[in-house]
């Protein structure tokens, strides 16, 4: 069974208790536009209320899992925060299948997932500082998961790193040459677990992340909005869209 959400931006399919949600917005490399955020939120809500869904598999078309915020039409920060929190607090496990690139806000969506398996062609970068921004709201799911020293380096430099490094630092669960083969025992284990057992177990391992949202959502959402409105961000985003270095590059 397959259904479309948010126009054709999120595709949904079901097989043996696993709902596969596929980000399918090739025009902007699955960037977080308002329609994509709304469509994914609606699909997750549908999965939450469907007793036939044991777990969610979040994946993508093309060579990019998520390019971050759609800089031409970024989503409302509150809506994106709500989406990440939905993933964290969904009573069903959310597993990310990543075979492409992940940038900026896409890393928040990835870190919100309970389990993430990454392929050899995937790459990762916190590019916000290079645009006059900061990884503000995505810090809520990222920092409880990621090694602090690694977060310091990659937040500050915007360097690109690979799947092995993402796994070493805790950003993803596992780096594998064959993502689908690596996912087989994960999905089998979820199918063998009871719905209430999964919900209770997930609540234990996500408690710290949920507490981070409770404490910081309001402040970091306001900080994100302020940064996007700054002069440096206008220069950084304009330079990115014009494919040139921003004025501050030395």
Coordinates of C-alpha atoms in Angstrom, one line a residue:
X1 CA 0.0 0.0 0.0
X2 CA 1.3 3.5 -0.8
X3 CA 0.0 6.9 -0.1
X4 CA 1.3 10.4 -0.8
X5 CA 1.6 13.2 1.7
X6 CA 2.4 16.9 1.2
X7 CA 1.7 16.6 -2.5
X8 CA 4.3 14.2 -3.8
X9 CA 7.0 15.2 -1.3
X10 CA 6.6 12.3 1.1
X11 CA 5.7 8.8 -0.1
X12 CA 4.4 6.2 2.2
X13 CA 4.4 2.4 1.9
X14 CA 3.7 -0.5 4.3
X15 CA 5.1 -4.0 4.6
X16 CA 4.8 -6.3 7.6
X17 CA 4.3 -3.6 10.2
X18 CA 7.0 -1.3 8.8
X19 CA 5.8 2.1 7.4
X20 CA 8.4 3.4 5.0
X21 CA 8.3 7.2 4.6
X22 CA 10.3 8.4 1.6
X23 CA 11.4 12.0 1.2
X24 CA 10.9 12.7 -2.4
X25 CA 11.6 16.4 -3.2
X26 CA 14.3 16.1 -5.9
X27 CA 14.0 19.7 -7.0
X28 CA 15.6 21.0 -3.8
X29 CA 17.5 17.8 -2.6
X30 CA 14.8 17.0 0.0
X31 CA 15.3 20.3 1.7
X32 CA 13.1 21.2 4.6
X33 CA 10.4 23.3 2.9
X34 CA 7.2 24.1 4.6
X35 CA 5.3 21.6 2.5
X36 CA 7.8 18.8 3.2
X37 CA 7.8 19.5 6.9
X38 CA 3.9 19.5 6.9
X39 CA 3.8 16.4 4.8
X40 CA 6.2 14.4 6.9
X41 CA 4.4 15.5 10.1
X42 CA 1.1 14.3 8.7
X43 CA 2.6 11.0 7.7
X44 CA 4.0 10.5 11.2
X45 CA 0.7 11.3 12.7
X46 CA -1.0 8.7 10.5
X47 CA 1.6 6.1 11.6
X48 CA 1.1 7.0 15.2
X49 CA -2.6 6.2 15.0
X50 CA -2.3 3.1 12.9
X51 CA -2.2 -0.1 15.0
X52 CA -0.8 -2.0 12.0
X53 CA 2.4 0.1 12.1
X54 CA 5.1 -1.3 14.5
X55 CA 7.9 1.0 13.4
X56 CA 8.7 3.7 10.8
X57 CA 11.6 3.6 8.3
X58 CA 12.6 7.1 7.1
X59 CA 14.5 7.2 3.8
X60 CA 14.9 9.3 0.7
X61 CA 15.1 9.3 -3.1
X62 CA 18.2 10.6 -4.9
X63 CA 21.7 11.2 -3.5
X64 CA 20.6 13.5 -0.7
X65 CA 18.8 12.4 2.5
X66 CA 18.1 16.1 3.4
X67 CA 19.9 19.3 2.4
X68 CA 18.7 21.2 5.4
X69 CA 16.3 24.1 5.4
X70 CA 15.0 25.3 2.1
X71 CA 16.8 28.6 2.0
X72 CA 14.4 30.1 -0.6
X73 CA 11.4 29.2 1.5
X74 CA 12.5 28.0 5.0
X75 CA 9.9 26.4 7.2
X76 CA 8.7 28.2 10.3
X77 CA 11.2 27.3 13.1
X78 CA 8.4 26.2 15.4
X79 CA 7.0 23.8 12.8
X80 CA 10.4 22.2 12.3
X81 CA 10.9 21.9 16.1
X82 CA 7.5 20.3 16.3
X83 CA 8.5 17.8 13.6
X84 CA 11.7 16.8 15.3
X85 CA 9.9 16.4 18.6
X86 CA 7.2 14.3 16.9
X87 CA 10.0 11.9 15.7
X88 CA 11.5 11.8 19.2
X89 CA 8.2 11.3 21.1
X90 CA 6.4 9.0 18.6
X91 CA 5.5 5.8 20.5
X92 CA 6.9 3.8 17.7
X93 CA 10.6 3.5 16.7
X94 CA 11.8 5.6 13.8
X95 CA 14.7 4.2 11.9
X96 CA 16.7 6.3 9.3
X97 CA 18.0 4.7 6.2
X98 CA 20.7 7.1 4.8
X99 CA 22.4 6.5 1.5
X100 CA 23.0 10.1 0.6
X101 CA 24.2 13.5 1.9
X102 CA 22.9 15.2 5.1
X103 CA 23.4 18.8 5.8
X104 CA 22.5 21.3 8.5
X105 CA 18.8 21.0 9.5
X106 CA 18.7 17.5 8.0
X107 CA 21.1 16.4 10.7
X108 CA 18.4 17.4 13.3
X109 CA 15.9 15.2 11.6
X110 CA 18.4 12.4 11.5
X111 CA 19.4 12.8 15.1
X112 CA 15.8 12.7 16.2
X113 CA 15.5 9.1 14.8
X114 CA 16.0 6.3 17.2
X115 CA 18.3 4.2 15.0
X116 CA 20.2 5.4 11.9
X117 CA 22.1 3.2 9.4
X118 CA 24.3 5.0 6.9
X119 CA 25.8 3.9 3.6
X120 CA 29.3 4.6 2.2
X121 CA 28.1 7.3 -0.2
X122 CA 26.6 9.4 2.6
X123 CA 28.3 12.5 4.0
X124 CA 27.5 15.0 6.7
X125 CA 28.2 18.6 7.5
X126 CA 26.9 21.3 9.9
X127 CA 27.2 24.1 7.5
X128 CA 25.2 26.8 9.4
X129 CA 28.2 28.9 10.7
X130 CA 29.4 29.2 7.1
X131 CA 26.0 30.9 6.3
X132 CA 26.0 33.3 9.2
X133 CA 23.8 30.9 11.2
X134 CA 24.2 28.3 14.0
X135 CA 22.8 24.8 14.5
X136 CA 20.4 26.2 17.1
X137 CA 17.2 24.1 17.1
X138 CA 18.8 21.0 15.8
X139 CA 21.1 21.0 18.9
X140 CA 18.2 19.6 20.9
X141 CA 18.4 16.1 19.3
X142 CA 22.0 16.3 18.1
X143 CA 23.9 17.2 21.3
X144 CA 22.5 14.5 23.5
X145 CA 23.5 11.9 20.9
X146 CA 26.9 13.2 19.6
X147 CA 30.3 13.1 21.2
X148 CA 30.9 16.6 22.6
X149 CA 34.4 17.1 21.2
X150 CA 33.2 16.0 17.7
X151 CA 30.3 18.3 17.9
X152 CA 32.6 21.2 18.8
X153 CA 34.8 20.6 15.8
X154 CA 32.1 20.1 13.2
X155 CA 29.7 22.8 14.5
X156 CA 32.6 25.3 14.3
X157 CA 34.3 24.3 11.1
X158 CA 31.5 23.1 8.9
X159 CA 33.8 20.3 7.6
X160 CA 32.3 17.4 5.7
X161 CA 32.7 14.0 7.3
X162 CA 31.8 10.4 6.2
X163 CA 29.5 7.7 7.5
X164 CA 32.3 6.0 9.5
X165 CA 33.0 9.3 11.4
X166 CA 29.2 9.8 11.9
X167 CA 29.0 6.4 13.5
X168 CA 32.2 7.0 15.6
X169 CA 30.8 10.2 17.0
X170 CA 27.3 8.8 17.7
X171 CA 25.4 10.8 15.1
X172 CA 24.4 7.6 13.4
X173 CA 24.1 4.1 14.9
X174 CA 25.9 2.1 12.2
X175 CA 27.9 2.6 9.0
X176 CA 27.5 -0.2 6.6
X177 CA 28.6 -1.0 3.0
X178 CA 25.2 -2.6 2.4
X179 CA 22.5 -0.5 4.2
X180 CA 19.6 -2.8 3.5
X181 CA 21.5 -5.9 4.7
X182 CA 22.4 -4.1 7.9
X183 CA 18.8 -3.1 8.4
X184 CA 17.4 -6.6 8.1
X185 CA 18.2 -7.7 11.8
X186 CA 17.1 -4.2 13.0
X187 CA 13.7 -4.4 11.3
X188 CA 13.3 -8.1 12.3
X189 CA 13.9 -7.2 15.9
X190 CA 11.3 -4.5 15.8
X191 CA 8.8 -6.8 14.3
X192 CA 9.4 -9.3 17.1
X193 CA 8.9 -6.7 19.8
X194 CA 5.5 -5.9 21.4
X195 CA 4.0 -2.4 20.7
X196 CA 3.9 -1.5 24.4
X197 CA 7.3 -2.9 25.0
X198 CA 8.7 -0.8 22.2
X199 CA 6.9 2.3 23.4
X200 CA 8.2 1.9 27.0
X201 CA 11.7 1.1 25.9
X202 CA 11.8 4.1 23.5
X203 CA 10.6 6.4 26.3
X204 CA 13.6 5.3 28.4
X205 CA 16.3 6.0 25.7
X206 CA 14.7 9.3 24.6
X207 CA 14.1 10.7 28.0
X208 CA 17.2 13.0 27.9
X209 CA 16.3 14.3 24.4
X210 CA 12.7 15.0 25.4
X211 CA 14.0 16.9 28.5
X212 CA 16.2 19.0 26.2
X213 CA 13.2 19.9 24.1
X214 CA 11.3 20.8 27.3
X215 CA 14.1 23.1 28.5
X216 CA 15.3 24.7 25.3
X217 CA 12.6 24.7 22.7
X218 CA 11.4 28.3 23.2
X219 CA 14.8 29.9 23.6
X220 CA 16.4 28.1 20.7
X221 CA 13.5 28.7 18.4
X222 CA 13.7 32.4 19.1
X223 CA 17.5 32.3 18.6
X224 CA 17.1 30.6 15.2
X225 CA 14.6 33.2 14.0
X226 CA 16.9 36.0 15.1
X227 CA 19.8 34.5 13.3
X228 CA 17.9 34.0 10.1
X229 CA 16.9 37.7 10.3
X230 CA 20.5 38.9 10.8
X231 CA 22.6 40.8 8.3
X232 CA 25.3 38.1 8.3
X233 CA 22.7 35.5 7.5
X234 CA 21.4 37.6 4.6
X235 CA 24.9 37.8 3.2
X236 CA 25.6 34.1 3.8
X237 CA 22.4 32.9 2.2
X238 CA 22.8 35.3 -0.7
X239 CA 26.3 34.2 -1.3
X240 CA 25.3 30.5 -1.1
X241 CA 22.5 31.1 -3.7
X242 CA 24.9 33.0 -5.9
X243 CA 27.6 30.4 -5.5
X244 CA 30.2 32.7 -4.2
X245 CA 32.1 33.2 -1.0
X246 CA 30.5 35.4 1.6
X247 CA 32.2 38.7 2.4
X248 CA 33.8 37.5 5.7
X249 CA 35.9 34.7 4.1
X250 CA 39.6 35.4 4.6

